[in-house]
């Protein structure tokens, strides 16, 4: 029985590790909604740089053989493959057989996403792009749903008219500096189309590092305002940790994740989880999981994580400076010549990170604002997986390196700071840009859904002239709470 449990847990951990770098596996595809309003608009053109979305990548786009690059995970097929892998492992009494079966299944599901050793796409994978104003794509506009990036576009089209709205859709795996060139082309096109001298940009999730690359390479002179929304503009812990091989489960992180994701809000279930935590069940499960990770880690990295995710330039752009050298050594140690071109790109990303403060603040006519969430557990399969987040990414980097208590904890009794949240969880005193950073408790990743208070808040910032700070509007203070429906509440 212990062997059986070990095998099941191994699969769960492996799946978590693989899923974590691709933080947005299953956003909804657009469904028919309403036509966008075509109204006169005298403001700046609007550009949305979306976040990572695996399901939008296409293999052999525009051909008779076109298919999703990500096959998707069918529950029935997954269960069958899992049972087959478990049986194989038990029959041979060797966990390697189980791992081989799992890696084979995951490779068939995600393998088309792999890049070459120089960071270019290994297979004919691309995305449907929208290089012109969205008024040129009425079928797409009329299909926008209310959630996430679709909701942002839907709101923008209604407020500004689709002739003033642009959507940067891209292959998120590839070099951010290549995307900087394409974003620059879109900016220039928007300026030419509108006759304006600047644009506004909202960049969500992975769009943060893409937009930062554009600003670094081309400057800020063509941009009025950028809103970094649940953004990767400062990198992520998950990439930095996993690229260093720091796949690990901490008991408290596991407990908080299970508690939040599997019904801990229910009184009876919550009591059960707390009881299991008190008797050390989560600690024992974490210890078992870490032993299993140690056994399978080299195989999983060598045969899947490194050749697929480790070759994606965009993920290297998310590696934090304090972990970069360790990441390079773990992923490419002894193989530096093979990966020389990719390593050269990673070095440029580190130069960009070092120059961030300079190029974001050198132009007094360029404005930027940062909005991110905290209060939700992330997948607890990496060293800092217990850090506070929004269910997808960690709050600290998204907020410009905020000091945030671990999920389920506070900063402690008597904690002092100039900009501490009323719930004593988040301290923005020493973030990169304290006067332009908002932290919202309880909202999900990229929470700007159509028709919500959260959306009203974001578009209020876009409507403002000049610099906006956390003190500009009492309706939108630096710290707010979000309901499940993204209704923003003030702390009382």
mmCIF file with all atom_site columns, C-alpha atoms in Angstrom, residues 231-437:
data_model
loop_
_atom_site.group_PDB
_atom_site.id
_atom_site.type_symbol
_atom_site.label_atom_id
_atom_site.label_alt_id
_atom_site.label_comp_id
_atom_site.label_asym_id
_atom_site.label_entity_id
_atom_site.label_seq_id
_atom_site.pdbx_PDB_ins_code
_atom_site.Cartn_x
_atom_site.Cartn_y
_atom_site.Cartn_z
_atom_site.occupancy
_atom_site.B_iso_or_equiv
_atom_site.pdbx_formal_charge
_atom_site.auth_seq_id
_atom_site.auth_comp_id
_atom_site.auth_asym_id
_atom_site.auth_atom_id
_atom_site.pdbx_PDB_model_num
ATOM 1   C CA . UNK A 1 231 ? 2.507   41.148 -14.033 1.00 0.00 ? 231 UNK A CA 1
ATOM 2   C CA . UNK A 1 232 ? 5.845   39.361 -14.371 1.00 0.00 ? 232 UNK A CA 1
ATOM 3   C CA . UNK A 1 233 ? 7.784   42.592 -14.884 1.00 0.00 ? 233 UNK A CA 1
ATOM 4   C CA . UNK A 1 234 ? 10.060  41.781 -11.922 1.00 0.00 ? 234 UNK A CA 1
ATOM 5   C CA . UNK A 1 235 ? 10.313  38.030 -12.597 1.00 0.00 ? 235 UNK A CA 1
ATOM 6   C CA . UNK A 1 236 ? 8.943   35.093 -10.619 1.00 0.00 ? 236 UNK A CA 1
ATOM 7   C CA . UNK A 1 237 ? 10.064  32.843 -7.789  1.00 0.00 ? 237 UNK A CA 1
ATOM 8   C CA . UNK A 1 238 ? 8.648   29.745 -9.463  1.00 0.00 ? 238 UNK A CA 1
ATOM 9   C CA . UNK A 1 239 ? 10.876  29.999 -12.524 1.00 0.00 ? 239 UNK A CA 1
ATOM 10  C CA . UNK A 1 240 ? 13.922  30.977 -10.506 1.00 0.00 ? 240 UNK A CA 1
ATOM 11  C CA . UNK A 1 241 ? 13.457  28.063 -8.102  1.00 0.00 ? 241 UNK A CA 1
ATOM 12  C CA . UNK A 1 242 ? 12.559  25.347 -10.604 1.00 0.00 ? 242 UNK A CA 1
ATOM 13  C CA . UNK A 1 243 ? 15.365  26.309 -12.995 1.00 0.00 ? 243 UNK A CA 1
ATOM 14  C CA . UNK A 1 244 ? 17.725  25.731 -10.064 1.00 0.00 ? 244 UNK A CA 1
ATOM 15  C CA . UNK A 1 245 ? 16.214  22.308 -9.412  1.00 0.00 ? 245 UNK A CA 1
ATOM 16  C CA . UNK A 1 246 ? 14.573  23.467 -6.194  1.00 0.00 ? 246 UNK A CA 1
ATOM 17  C CA . UNK A 1 247 ? 11.502  21.289 -6.491  1.00 0.00 ? 247 UNK A CA 1
ATOM 18  C CA . UNK A 1 248 ? 10.398  20.808 -2.908  1.00 0.00 ? 248 UNK A CA 1
ATOM 19  C CA . UNK A 1 249 ? 7.231   20.629 -0.824  1.00 0.00 ? 249 UNK A CA 1
ATOM 20  C CA . UNK A 1 250 ? 6.982   22.440 2.486   1.00 0.00 ? 250 UNK A CA 1
ATOM 21  C CA . UNK A 1 251 ? 4.300   21.175 4.903   1.00 0.00 ? 251 UNK A CA 1
ATOM 22  C CA . UNK A 1 252 ? 2.690   24.553 5.608   1.00 0.00 ? 252 UNK A CA 1
ATOM 23  C CA . UNK A 1 253 ? 2.579   25.385 1.902   1.00 0.00 ? 253 UNK A CA 1
ATOM 24  C CA . UNK A 1 254 ? 0.904   22.043 1.175   1.00 0.00 ? 254 UNK A CA 1
ATOM 25  C CA . UNK A 1 255 ? -1.602  22.572 3.979   1.00 0.00 ? 255 UNK A CA 1
ATOM 26  C CA . UNK A 1 256 ? -2.555  26.079 2.832   1.00 0.00 ? 256 UNK A CA 1
ATOM 27  C CA . UNK A 1 257 ? -2.900  24.971 -0.770  1.00 0.00 ? 257 UNK A CA 1
ATOM 28  C CA . UNK A 1 258 ? -5.125  22.020 0.111   1.00 0.00 ? 258 UNK A CA 1
ATOM 29  C CA . UNK A 1 259 ? -7.134  24.085 2.597   1.00 0.00 ? 259 UNK A CA 1
ATOM 30  C CA . UNK A 1 260 ? -7.872  26.834 0.060   1.00 0.00 ? 260 UNK A CA 1
ATOM 31  C CA . UNK A 1 261 ? -8.306  24.756 -3.065  1.00 0.00 ? 261 UNK A CA 1
ATOM 32  C CA . UNK A 1 262 ? -10.185 21.770 -1.671  1.00 0.00 ? 262 UNK A CA 1
ATOM 33  C CA . UNK A 1 263 ? -12.977 23.270 0.353   1.00 0.00 ? 263 UNK A CA 1
ATOM 34  C CA . UNK A 1 264 ? -11.380 24.477 3.574   1.00 0.00 ? 264 UNK A CA 1
ATOM 35  C CA . UNK A 1 265 ? -13.940 27.279 3.707   1.00 0.00 ? 265 UNK A CA 1
ATOM 36  C CA . UNK A 1 266 ? -16.558 24.643 4.521   1.00 0.00 ? 266 UNK A CA 1
ATOM 37  C CA . UNK A 1 267 ? -16.736 24.417 8.315   1.00 0.00 ? 267 UNK A CA 1
ATOM 38  C CA . UNK A 1 268 ? -16.671 20.619 8.526   1.00 0.00 ? 268 UNK A CA 1
ATOM 39  C CA . UNK A 1 269 ? -13.989 20.118 5.879   1.00 0.00 ? 269 UNK A CA 1
ATOM 40  C CA . UNK A 1 270 ? -11.930 22.946 7.331   1.00 0.00 ? 270 UNK A CA 1
ATOM 41  C CA . UNK A 1 271 ? -12.059 21.343 10.760  1.00 0.00 ? 271 UNK A CA 1
ATOM 42  C CA . UNK A 1 272 ? -10.905 18.062 9.238   1.00 0.00 ? 272 UNK A CA 1
ATOM 43  C CA . UNK A 1 273 ? -7.940  19.699 7.501   1.00 0.00 ? 273 UNK A CA 1
ATOM 44  C CA . UNK A 1 274 ? -6.915  21.529 10.665  1.00 0.00 ? 274 UNK A CA 1
ATOM 45  C CA . UNK A 1 275 ? -7.096  18.270 12.585  1.00 0.00 ? 275 UNK A CA 1
ATOM 46  C CA . UNK A 1 276 ? -4.908  16.513 10.023  1.00 0.00 ? 276 UNK A CA 1
ATOM 47  C CA . UNK A 1 277 ? -2.440  19.386 10.182  1.00 0.00 ? 277 UNK A CA 1
ATOM 48  C CA . UNK A 1 278 ? -2.218  19.239 13.980  1.00 0.00 ? 278 UNK A CA 1
ATOM 49  C CA . UNK A 1 279 ? -1.391  15.530 14.013  1.00 0.00 ? 279 UNK A CA 1
ATOM 50  C CA . UNK A 1 280 ? 1.367   16.019 11.441  1.00 0.00 ? 280 UNK A CA 1
ATOM 51  C CA . UNK A 1 281 ? -0.316  14.475 8.399   1.00 0.00 ? 281 UNK A CA 1
ATOM 52  C CA . UNK A 1 282 ? 0.769   17.209 6.009   1.00 0.00 ? 282 UNK A CA 1
ATOM 53  C CA . UNK A 1 283 ? 4.325   17.044 7.299   1.00 0.00 ? 283 UNK A CA 1
ATOM 54  C CA . UNK A 1 284 ? 4.437   13.298 6.678   1.00 0.00 ? 284 UNK A CA 1
ATOM 55  C CA . UNK A 1 285 ? 2.974   13.690 3.183   1.00 0.00 ? 285 UNK A CA 1
ATOM 56  C CA . UNK A 1 286 ? 5.455   16.463 2.382   1.00 0.00 ? 286 UNK A CA 1
ATOM 57  C CA . UNK A 1 287 ? 8.374   14.364 3.611   1.00 0.00 ? 287 UNK A CA 1
ATOM 58  C CA . UNK A 1 288 ? 7.239   11.435 1.499   1.00 0.00 ? 288 UNK A CA 1
ATOM 59  C CA . UNK A 1 289 ? 6.777   13.700 -1.493  1.00 0.00 ? 289 UNK A CA 1
ATOM 60  C CA . UNK A 1 290 ? 10.254  15.174 -1.115  1.00 0.00 ? 290 UNK A CA 1
ATOM 61  C CA . UNK A 1 291 ? 11.803  11.693 -0.998  1.00 0.00 ? 291 UNK A CA 1
ATOM 62  C CA . UNK A 1 292 ? 9.989   10.827 -4.198  1.00 0.00 ? 292 UNK A CA 1
ATOM 63  C CA . UNK A 1 293 ? 11.029  14.072 -5.857  1.00 0.00 ? 293 UNK A CA 1
ATOM 64  C CA . UNK A 1 294 ? 14.648  13.298 -5.006  1.00 0.00 ? 294 UNK A CA 1
ATOM 65  C CA . UNK A 1 295 ? 14.298  9.914  -6.746  1.00 0.00 ? 295 UNK A CA 1
ATOM 66  C CA . UNK A 1 296 ? 12.687  11.141 -9.942  1.00 0.00 ? 296 UNK A CA 1
ATOM 67  C CA . UNK A 1 297 ? 13.976  14.722 -10.271 1.00 0.00 ? 297 UNK A CA 1
ATOM 68  C CA . UNK A 1 298 ? 16.996  14.044 -12.472 1.00 0.00 ? 298 UNK A CA 1
ATOM 69  C CA . UNK A 1 299 ? 14.968  11.929 -14.866 1.00 0.00 ? 299 UNK A CA 1
ATOM 70  C CA . UNK A 1 300 ? 12.121  14.448 -15.071 1.00 0.00 ? 300 UNK A CA 1
ATOM 71  C CA . UNK A 1 301 ? 14.484  17.365 -15.692 1.00 0.00 ? 301 UNK A CA 1
ATOM 72  C CA . UNK A 1 302 ? 16.702  15.534 -18.180 1.00 0.00 ? 302 UNK A CA 1
ATOM 73  C CA . UNK A 1 303 ? 13.881  14.063 -20.228 1.00 0.00 ? 303 UNK A CA 1
ATOM 74  C CA . UNK A 1 304 ? 11.238  16.755 -20.059 1.00 0.00 ? 304 UNK A CA 1
ATOM 75  C CA . UNK A 1 305 ? 11.546  19.940 -18.021 1.00 0.00 ? 305 UNK A CA 1
ATOM 76  C CA . UNK A 1 306 ? 14.948  21.006 -19.344 1.00 0.00 ? 306 UNK A CA 1
ATOM 77  C CA . UNK A 1 307 ? 14.416  20.235 -23.066 1.00 0.00 ? 307 UNK A CA 1
ATOM 78  C CA . UNK A 1 308 ? 10.893  21.711 -23.102 1.00 0.00 ? 308 UNK A CA 1
ATOM 79  C CA . UNK A 1 309 ? 10.583  24.568 -20.592 1.00 0.00 ? 309 UNK A CA 1
ATOM 80  C CA . UNK A 1 310 ? 14.325  25.133 -20.145 1.00 0.00 ? 310 UNK A CA 1
ATOM 81  C CA . UNK A 1 311 ? 14.686  26.131 -23.795 1.00 0.00 ? 311 UNK A CA 1
ATOM 82  C CA . UNK A 1 312 ? 12.003  28.853 -23.682 1.00 0.00 ? 312 UNK A CA 1
ATOM 83  C CA . UNK A 1 313 ? 13.655  32.311 -23.673 1.00 0.00 ? 313 UNK A CA 1
ATOM 84  C CA . UNK A 1 314 ? 10.632  33.978 -22.074 1.00 0.00 ? 314 UNK A CA 1
ATOM 85  C CA . UNK A 1 315 ? 10.957  31.883 -18.926 1.00 0.00 ? 315 UNK A CA 1
ATOM 86  C CA . UNK A 1 316 ? 14.619  32.819 -18.621 1.00 0.00 ? 316 UNK A CA 1
ATOM 87  C CA . UNK A 1 317 ? 13.553  36.467 -18.662 1.00 0.00 ? 317 UNK A CA 1
ATOM 88  C CA . UNK A 1 318 ? 11.682  35.723 -15.403 1.00 0.00 ? 318 UNK A CA 1
ATOM 89  C CA . UNK A 1 319 ? 14.749  34.501 -13.488 1.00 0.00 ? 319 UNK A CA 1
ATOM 90  C CA . UNK A 1 320 ? 15.568  36.823 -10.598 1.00 0.00 ? 320 UNK A CA 1
ATOM 91  C CA . UNK A 1 321 ? 19.115  38.208 -10.420 1.00 0.00 ? 321 UNK A CA 1
ATOM 92  C CA . UNK A 1 322 ? 19.857  36.576 -7.061  1.00 0.00 ? 322 UNK A CA 1
ATOM 93  C CA . UNK A 1 323 ? 19.213  33.121 -8.502  1.00 0.00 ? 323 UNK A CA 1
ATOM 94  C CA . UNK A 1 324 ? 20.377  33.547 -12.085 1.00 0.00 ? 324 UNK A CA 1
ATOM 95  C CA . UNK A 1 325 ? 23.883  32.067 -11.763 1.00 0.00 ? 325 UNK A CA 1
ATOM 96  C CA . UNK A 1 326 ? 22.540  29.024 -9.946  1.00 0.00 ? 326 UNK A CA 1
ATOM 97  C CA . UNK A 1 327 ? 19.870  28.581 -12.630 1.00 0.00 ? 327 UNK A CA 1
ATOM 98  C CA . UNK A 1 328 ? 22.429  28.657 -15.424 1.00 0.00 ? 328 UNK A CA 1
ATOM 99  C CA . UNK A 1 329 ? 24.680  26.182 -13.649 1.00 0.00 ? 329 UNK A CA 1
ATOM 100 C CA . UNK A 1 330 ? 21.868  23.743 -12.929 1.00 0.00 ? 330 UNK A CA 1
ATOM 101 C CA . UNK A 1 331 ? 20.299  23.831 -16.386 1.00 0.00 ? 331 UNK A CA 1
ATOM 102 C CA . UNK A 1 332 ? 23.370  24.263 -18.601 1.00 0.00 ? 332 UNK A CA 1
ATOM 103 C CA . UNK A 1 333 ? 26.374  23.289 -16.481 1.00 0.00 ? 333 UNK A CA 1
ATOM 104 C CA . UNK A 1 334 ? 28.898  21.479 -18.707 1.00 0.00 ? 334 UNK A CA 1
ATOM 105 C CA . UNK A 1 335 ? 26.780  22.243 -21.792 1.00 0.00 ? 335 UNK A CA 1
ATOM 106 C CA . UNK A 1 336 ? 27.462  25.970 -22.101 1.00 0.00 ? 336 UNK A CA 1
ATOM 107 C CA . UNK A 1 337 ? 28.745  25.681 -25.674 1.00 0.00 ? 337 UNK A CA 1
ATOM 108 C CA . UNK A 1 338 ? 25.604  23.848 -26.820 1.00 0.00 ? 338 UNK A CA 1
ATOM 109 C CA . UNK A 1 339 ? 23.366  26.572 -25.377 1.00 0.00 ? 339 UNK A CA 1
ATOM 110 C CA . UNK A 1 340 ? 25.622  29.560 -26.047 1.00 0.00 ? 340 UNK A CA 1
ATOM 111 C CA . UNK A 1 341 ? 23.046  31.559 -28.029 1.00 0.00 ? 341 UNK A CA 1
ATOM 112 C CA . UNK A 1 342 ? 20.325  31.020 -25.446 1.00 0.00 ? 342 UNK A CA 1
ATOM 113 C CA . UNK A 1 343 ? 22.674  31.864 -22.592 1.00 0.00 ? 343 UNK A CA 1
ATOM 114 C CA . UNK A 1 344 ? 23.618  35.087 -24.375 1.00 0.00 ? 344 UNK A CA 1
ATOM 115 C CA . UNK A 1 345 ? 19.932  36.020 -24.425 1.00 0.00 ? 345 UNK A CA 1
ATOM 116 C CA . UNK A 1 346 ? 19.587  35.277 -20.716 1.00 0.00 ? 346 UNK A CA 1
ATOM 117 C CA . UNK A 1 347 ? 22.480  37.622 -19.993 1.00 0.00 ? 347 UNK A CA 1
ATOM 118 C CA . UNK A 1 348 ? 20.687  40.416 -21.840 1.00 0.00 ? 348 UNK A CA 1
ATOM 119 C CA . UNK A 1 349 ? 17.582  39.838 -19.733 1.00 0.00 ? 349 UNK A CA 1
ATOM 120 C CA . UNK A 1 350 ? 19.675  40.290 -16.610 1.00 0.00 ? 350 UNK A CA 1
ATOM 121 C CA . UNK A 1 351 ? 21.034  43.577 -17.988 1.00 0.00 ? 351 UNK A CA 1
ATOM 122 C CA . UNK A 1 352 ? 17.457  44.710 -18.533 1.00 0.00 ? 352 UNK A CA 1
ATOM 123 C CA . UNK A 1 353 ? 16.536  43.869 -14.943 1.00 0.00 ? 353 UNK A CA 1
ATOM 124 C CA . UNK A 1 354 ? 19.523  45.851 -13.680 1.00 0.00 ? 354 UNK A CA 1
ATOM 125 C CA . UNK A 1 355 ? 18.479  48.878 -15.745 1.00 0.00 ? 355 UNK A CA 1
ATOM 126 C CA . UNK A 1 356 ? 14.769  48.735 -14.828 1.00 0.00 ? 356 UNK A CA 1
ATOM 127 C CA . UNK A 1 357 ? 14.667  51.720 -12.514 1.00 0.00 ? 357 UNK A CA 1
ATOM 128 C CA . UNK A 1 358 ? 16.546  53.890 -14.972 1.00 0.00 ? 358 UNK A CA 1
ATOM 129 C CA . UNK A 1 359 ? 14.462  53.348 -18.085 1.00 0.00 ? 359 UNK A CA 1
ATOM 130 C CA . UNK A 1 360 ? 11.114  53.334 -16.276 1.00 0.00 ? 360 UNK A CA 1
ATOM 131 C CA . UNK A 1 361 ? 11.766  56.637 -14.522 1.00 0.00 ? 361 UNK A CA 1
ATOM 132 C CA . UNK A 1 362 ? 13.901  58.660 -16.905 1.00 0.00 ? 362 UNK A CA 1
ATOM 133 C CA . UNK A 1 363 ? 10.926  60.284 -18.713 1.00 0.00 ? 363 UNK A CA 1
ATOM 134 C CA . UNK A 1 364 ? 8.737   62.543 -16.575 1.00 0.00 ? 364 UNK A CA 1
ATOM 135 C CA . UNK A 1 365 ? 5.964   62.377 -19.179 1.00 0.00 ? 365 UNK A CA 1
ATOM 136 C CA . UNK A 1 366 ? 5.689   58.588 -18.931 1.00 0.00 ? 366 UNK A CA 1
ATOM 137 C CA . UNK A 1 367 ? 3.506   57.074 -16.217 1.00 0.00 ? 367 UNK A CA 1
ATOM 138 C CA . UNK A 1 368 ? 3.153   53.525 -14.940 1.00 0.00 ? 368 UNK A CA 1
ATOM 139 C CA . UNK A 1 369 ? 1.104   51.808 -12.265 1.00 0.00 ? 369 UNK A CA 1
ATOM 140 C CA . UNK A 1 370 ? 1.286   48.367 -10.647 1.00 0.00 ? 370 UNK A CA 1
ATOM 141 C CA . UNK A 1 371 ? -1.689  46.287 -9.524  1.00 0.00 ? 371 UNK A CA 1
ATOM 142 C CA . UNK A 1 372 ? -1.484  42.784 -8.093  1.00 0.00 ? 372 UNK A CA 1
ATOM 143 C CA . UNK A 1 373 ? -3.203  40.538 -5.603  1.00 0.00 ? 373 UNK A CA 1
ATOM 144 C CA . UNK A 1 374 ? -2.316  38.551 -2.516  1.00 0.00 ? 374 UNK A CA 1
ATOM 145 C CA . UNK A 1 375 ? -4.000  36.091 -0.188  1.00 0.00 ? 375 UNK A CA 1
ATOM 146 C CA . UNK A 1 376 ? -4.170  32.939 -2.316  1.00 0.00 ? 376 UNK A CA 1
ATOM 147 C CA . UNK A 1 377 ? -1.946  29.858 -2.231  1.00 0.00 ? 377 UNK A CA 1
ATOM 148 C CA . UNK A 1 378 ? 0.062   28.790 -5.268  1.00 0.00 ? 378 UNK A CA 1
ATOM 149 C CA . UNK A 1 379 ? 1.009   25.223 -6.236  1.00 0.00 ? 379 UNK A CA 1
ATOM 150 C CA . UNK A 1 380 ? 3.393   24.130 -3.432  1.00 0.00 ? 380 UNK A CA 1
ATOM 151 C CA . UNK A 1 381 ? 6.002   22.221 -5.431  1.00 0.00 ? 381 UNK A CA 1
ATOM 152 C CA . UNK A 1 382 ? 8.945   24.645 -5.371  1.00 0.00 ? 382 UNK A CA 1
ATOM 153 C CA . UNK A 1 383 ? 11.076  26.165 -2.641  1.00 0.00 ? 383 UNK A CA 1
ATOM 154 C CA . UNK A 1 384 ? 9.098   29.390 -2.332  1.00 0.00 ? 384 UNK A CA 1
ATOM 155 C CA . UNK A 1 385 ? 5.761   27.825 -3.218  1.00 0.00 ? 385 UNK A CA 1
ATOM 156 C CA . UNK A 1 386 ? 4.454   28.829 0.191   1.00 0.00 ? 386 UNK A CA 1
ATOM 157 C CA . UNK A 1 387 ? 4.887   32.531 -0.529  1.00 0.00 ? 387 UNK A CA 1
ATOM 158 C CA . UNK A 1 388 ? 1.708   34.565 -0.743  1.00 0.00 ? 388 UNK A CA 1
ATOM 159 C CA . UNK A 1 389 ? 0.220   34.824 -4.205  1.00 0.00 ? 389 UNK A CA 1
ATOM 160 C CA . UNK A 1 390 ? -2.868  35.062 -6.377  1.00 0.00 ? 390 UNK A CA 1
ATOM 161 C CA . UNK A 1 391 ? -3.169  31.363 -7.124  1.00 0.00 ? 391 UNK A CA 1
ATOM 162 C CA . UNK A 1 392 ? -0.813  31.604 -10.095 1.00 0.00 ? 392 UNK A CA 1
ATOM 163 C CA . UNK A 1 393 ? 2.170   33.831 -9.281  1.00 0.00 ? 393 UNK A CA 1
ATOM 164 C CA . UNK A 1 394 ? 3.790   35.188 -6.126  1.00 0.00 ? 394 UNK A CA 1
ATOM 165 C CA . UNK A 1 395 ? 2.676   38.579 -4.852  1.00 0.00 ? 395 UNK A CA 1
ATOM 166 C CA . UNK A 1 396 ? 6.121   39.812 -3.805  1.00 0.00 ? 396 UNK A CA 1
ATOM 167 C CA . UNK A 1 397 ? 7.649   40.160 -7.292  1.00 0.00 ? 397 UNK A CA 1
ATOM 168 C CA . UNK A 1 398 ? 4.346   41.208 -8.899  1.00 0.00 ? 398 UNK A CA 1
ATOM 169 C CA . UNK A 1 399 ? 4.176   44.142 -6.461  1.00 0.00 ? 399 UNK A CA 1
ATOM 170 C CA . UNK A 1 400 ? 7.755   45.225 -7.068  1.00 0.00 ? 400 UNK A CA 1
ATOM 171 C CA . UNK A 1 401 ? 9.341   43.092 -4.354  1.00 0.00 ? 401 UNK A CA 1
ATOM 172 C CA . UNK A 1 402 ? 6.895   43.673 -1.550  1.00 0.00 ? 402 UNK A CA 1
ATOM 173 C CA . UNK A 1 403 ? 7.363   42.060 1.829   1.00 0.00 ? 403 UNK A CA 1
ATOM 174 C CA . UNK A 1 404 ? 4.402   39.705 2.107   1.00 0.00 ? 404 UNK A CA 1
ATOM 175 C CA . UNK A 1 405 ? 3.720   37.169 4.852   1.00 0.00 ? 405 UNK A CA 1
ATOM 176 C CA . UNK A 1 406 ? 3.530   33.551 3.804   1.00 0.00 ? 406 UNK A CA 1
ATOM 177 C CA . UNK A 1 407 ? 0.094   32.291 2.855   1.00 0.00 ? 407 UNK A CA 1
ATOM 178 C CA . UNK A 1 408 ? -2.078  31.888 5.930   1.00 0.00 ? 408 UNK A CA 1
ATOM 179 C CA . UNK A 1 409 ? 0.170   34.040 8.118   1.00 0.00 ? 409 UNK A CA 1
ATOM 180 C CA . UNK A 1 410 ? 0.600   37.710 9.032   1.00 0.00 ? 410 UNK A CA 1
ATOM 181 C CA . UNK A 1 411 ? 3.688   39.853 9.399   1.00 0.00 ? 411 UNK A CA 1
ATOM 182 C CA . UNK A 1 412 ? 3.476   39.382 13.162  1.00 0.00 ? 412 UNK A CA 1
ATOM 183 C CA . UNK A 1 413 ? 2.260   41.243 16.207  1.00 0.00 ? 413 UNK A CA 1
ATOM 184 C CA . UNK A 1 414 ? 3.775   44.662 16.570  1.00 0.00 ? 414 UNK A CA 1
ATOM 185 C CA . UNK A 1 415 ? 5.014   44.791 12.979  1.00 0.00 ? 415 UNK A CA 1
ATOM 186 C CA . UNK A 1 416 ? 5.686   48.379 11.891  1.00 0.00 ? 416 UNK A CA 1
ATOM 187 C CA . UNK A 1 417 ? 5.901   49.879 8.430   1.00 0.00 ? 417 UNK A CA 1
ATOM 188 C CA . UNK A 1 418 ? 4.844   52.974 6.556   1.00 0.00 ? 418 UNK A CA 1
ATOM 189 C CA . UNK A 1 419 ? 2.637   51.118 4.052   1.00 0.00 ? 419 UNK A CA 1
ATOM 190 C CA . UNK A 1 420 ? 1.270   47.980 5.713   1.00 0.00 ? 420 UNK A CA 1
ATOM 191 C CA . UNK A 1 421 ? -2.069  46.453 4.740   1.00 0.00 ? 421 UNK A CA 1
ATOM 192 C CA . UNK A 1 422 ? -4.804  46.622 7.393   1.00 0.00 ? 422 UNK A CA 1
ATOM 193 C CA . UNK A 1 423 ? -4.781  42.808 7.618   1.00 0.00 ? 423 UNK A CA 1
ATOM 194 C CA . UNK A 1 424 ? -1.051  42.957 8.473   1.00 0.00 ? 424 UNK A CA 1
ATOM 195 C CA . UNK A 1 425 ? -0.094  40.683 5.578   1.00 0.00 ? 425 UNK A CA 1
ATOM 196 C CA . UNK A 1 426 ? 1.463   42.954 2.939   1.00 0.00 ? 426 UNK A CA 1
ATOM 197 C CA . UNK A 1 427 ? 4.077   45.700 3.386   1.00 0.00 ? 427 UNK A CA 1
ATOM 198 C CA . UNK A 1 428 ? 4.636   48.050 0.424   1.00 0.00 ? 428 UNK A CA 1
ATOM 199 C CA . UNK A 1 429 ? 6.972   50.407 2.269   1.00 0.00 ? 429 UNK A CA 1
ATOM 200 C CA . UNK A 1 430 ? 10.085  49.350 0.389   1.00 0.00 ? 430 UNK A CA 1
ATOM 201 C CA . UNK A 1 431 ? 8.732   48.233 -2.976  1.00 0.00 ? 431 UNK A CA 1
ATOM 202 C CA . UNK A 1 432 ? 10.264  49.688 -6.119  1.00 0.00 ? 432 UNK A CA 1
ATOM 203 C CA . UNK A 1 433 ? 7.474   52.209 -6.670  1.00 0.00 ? 433 UNK A CA 1
ATOM 204 C CA . UNK A 1 434 ? 5.460   52.593 -3.438  1.00 0.00 ? 434 UNK A CA 1
ATOM 205 C CA . UNK A 1 435 ? 3.274   55.500 -4.547  1.00 0.00 ? 435 UNK A CA 1
ATOM 206 C CA . UNK A 1 436 ? 2.147   53.738 -7.709  1.00 0.00 ? 436 UNK A CA 1
ATOM 207 C CA . UNK A 1 437 ? 1.497   50.223 -6.393  1.00 0.00 ? 437 UNK A CA 1
#
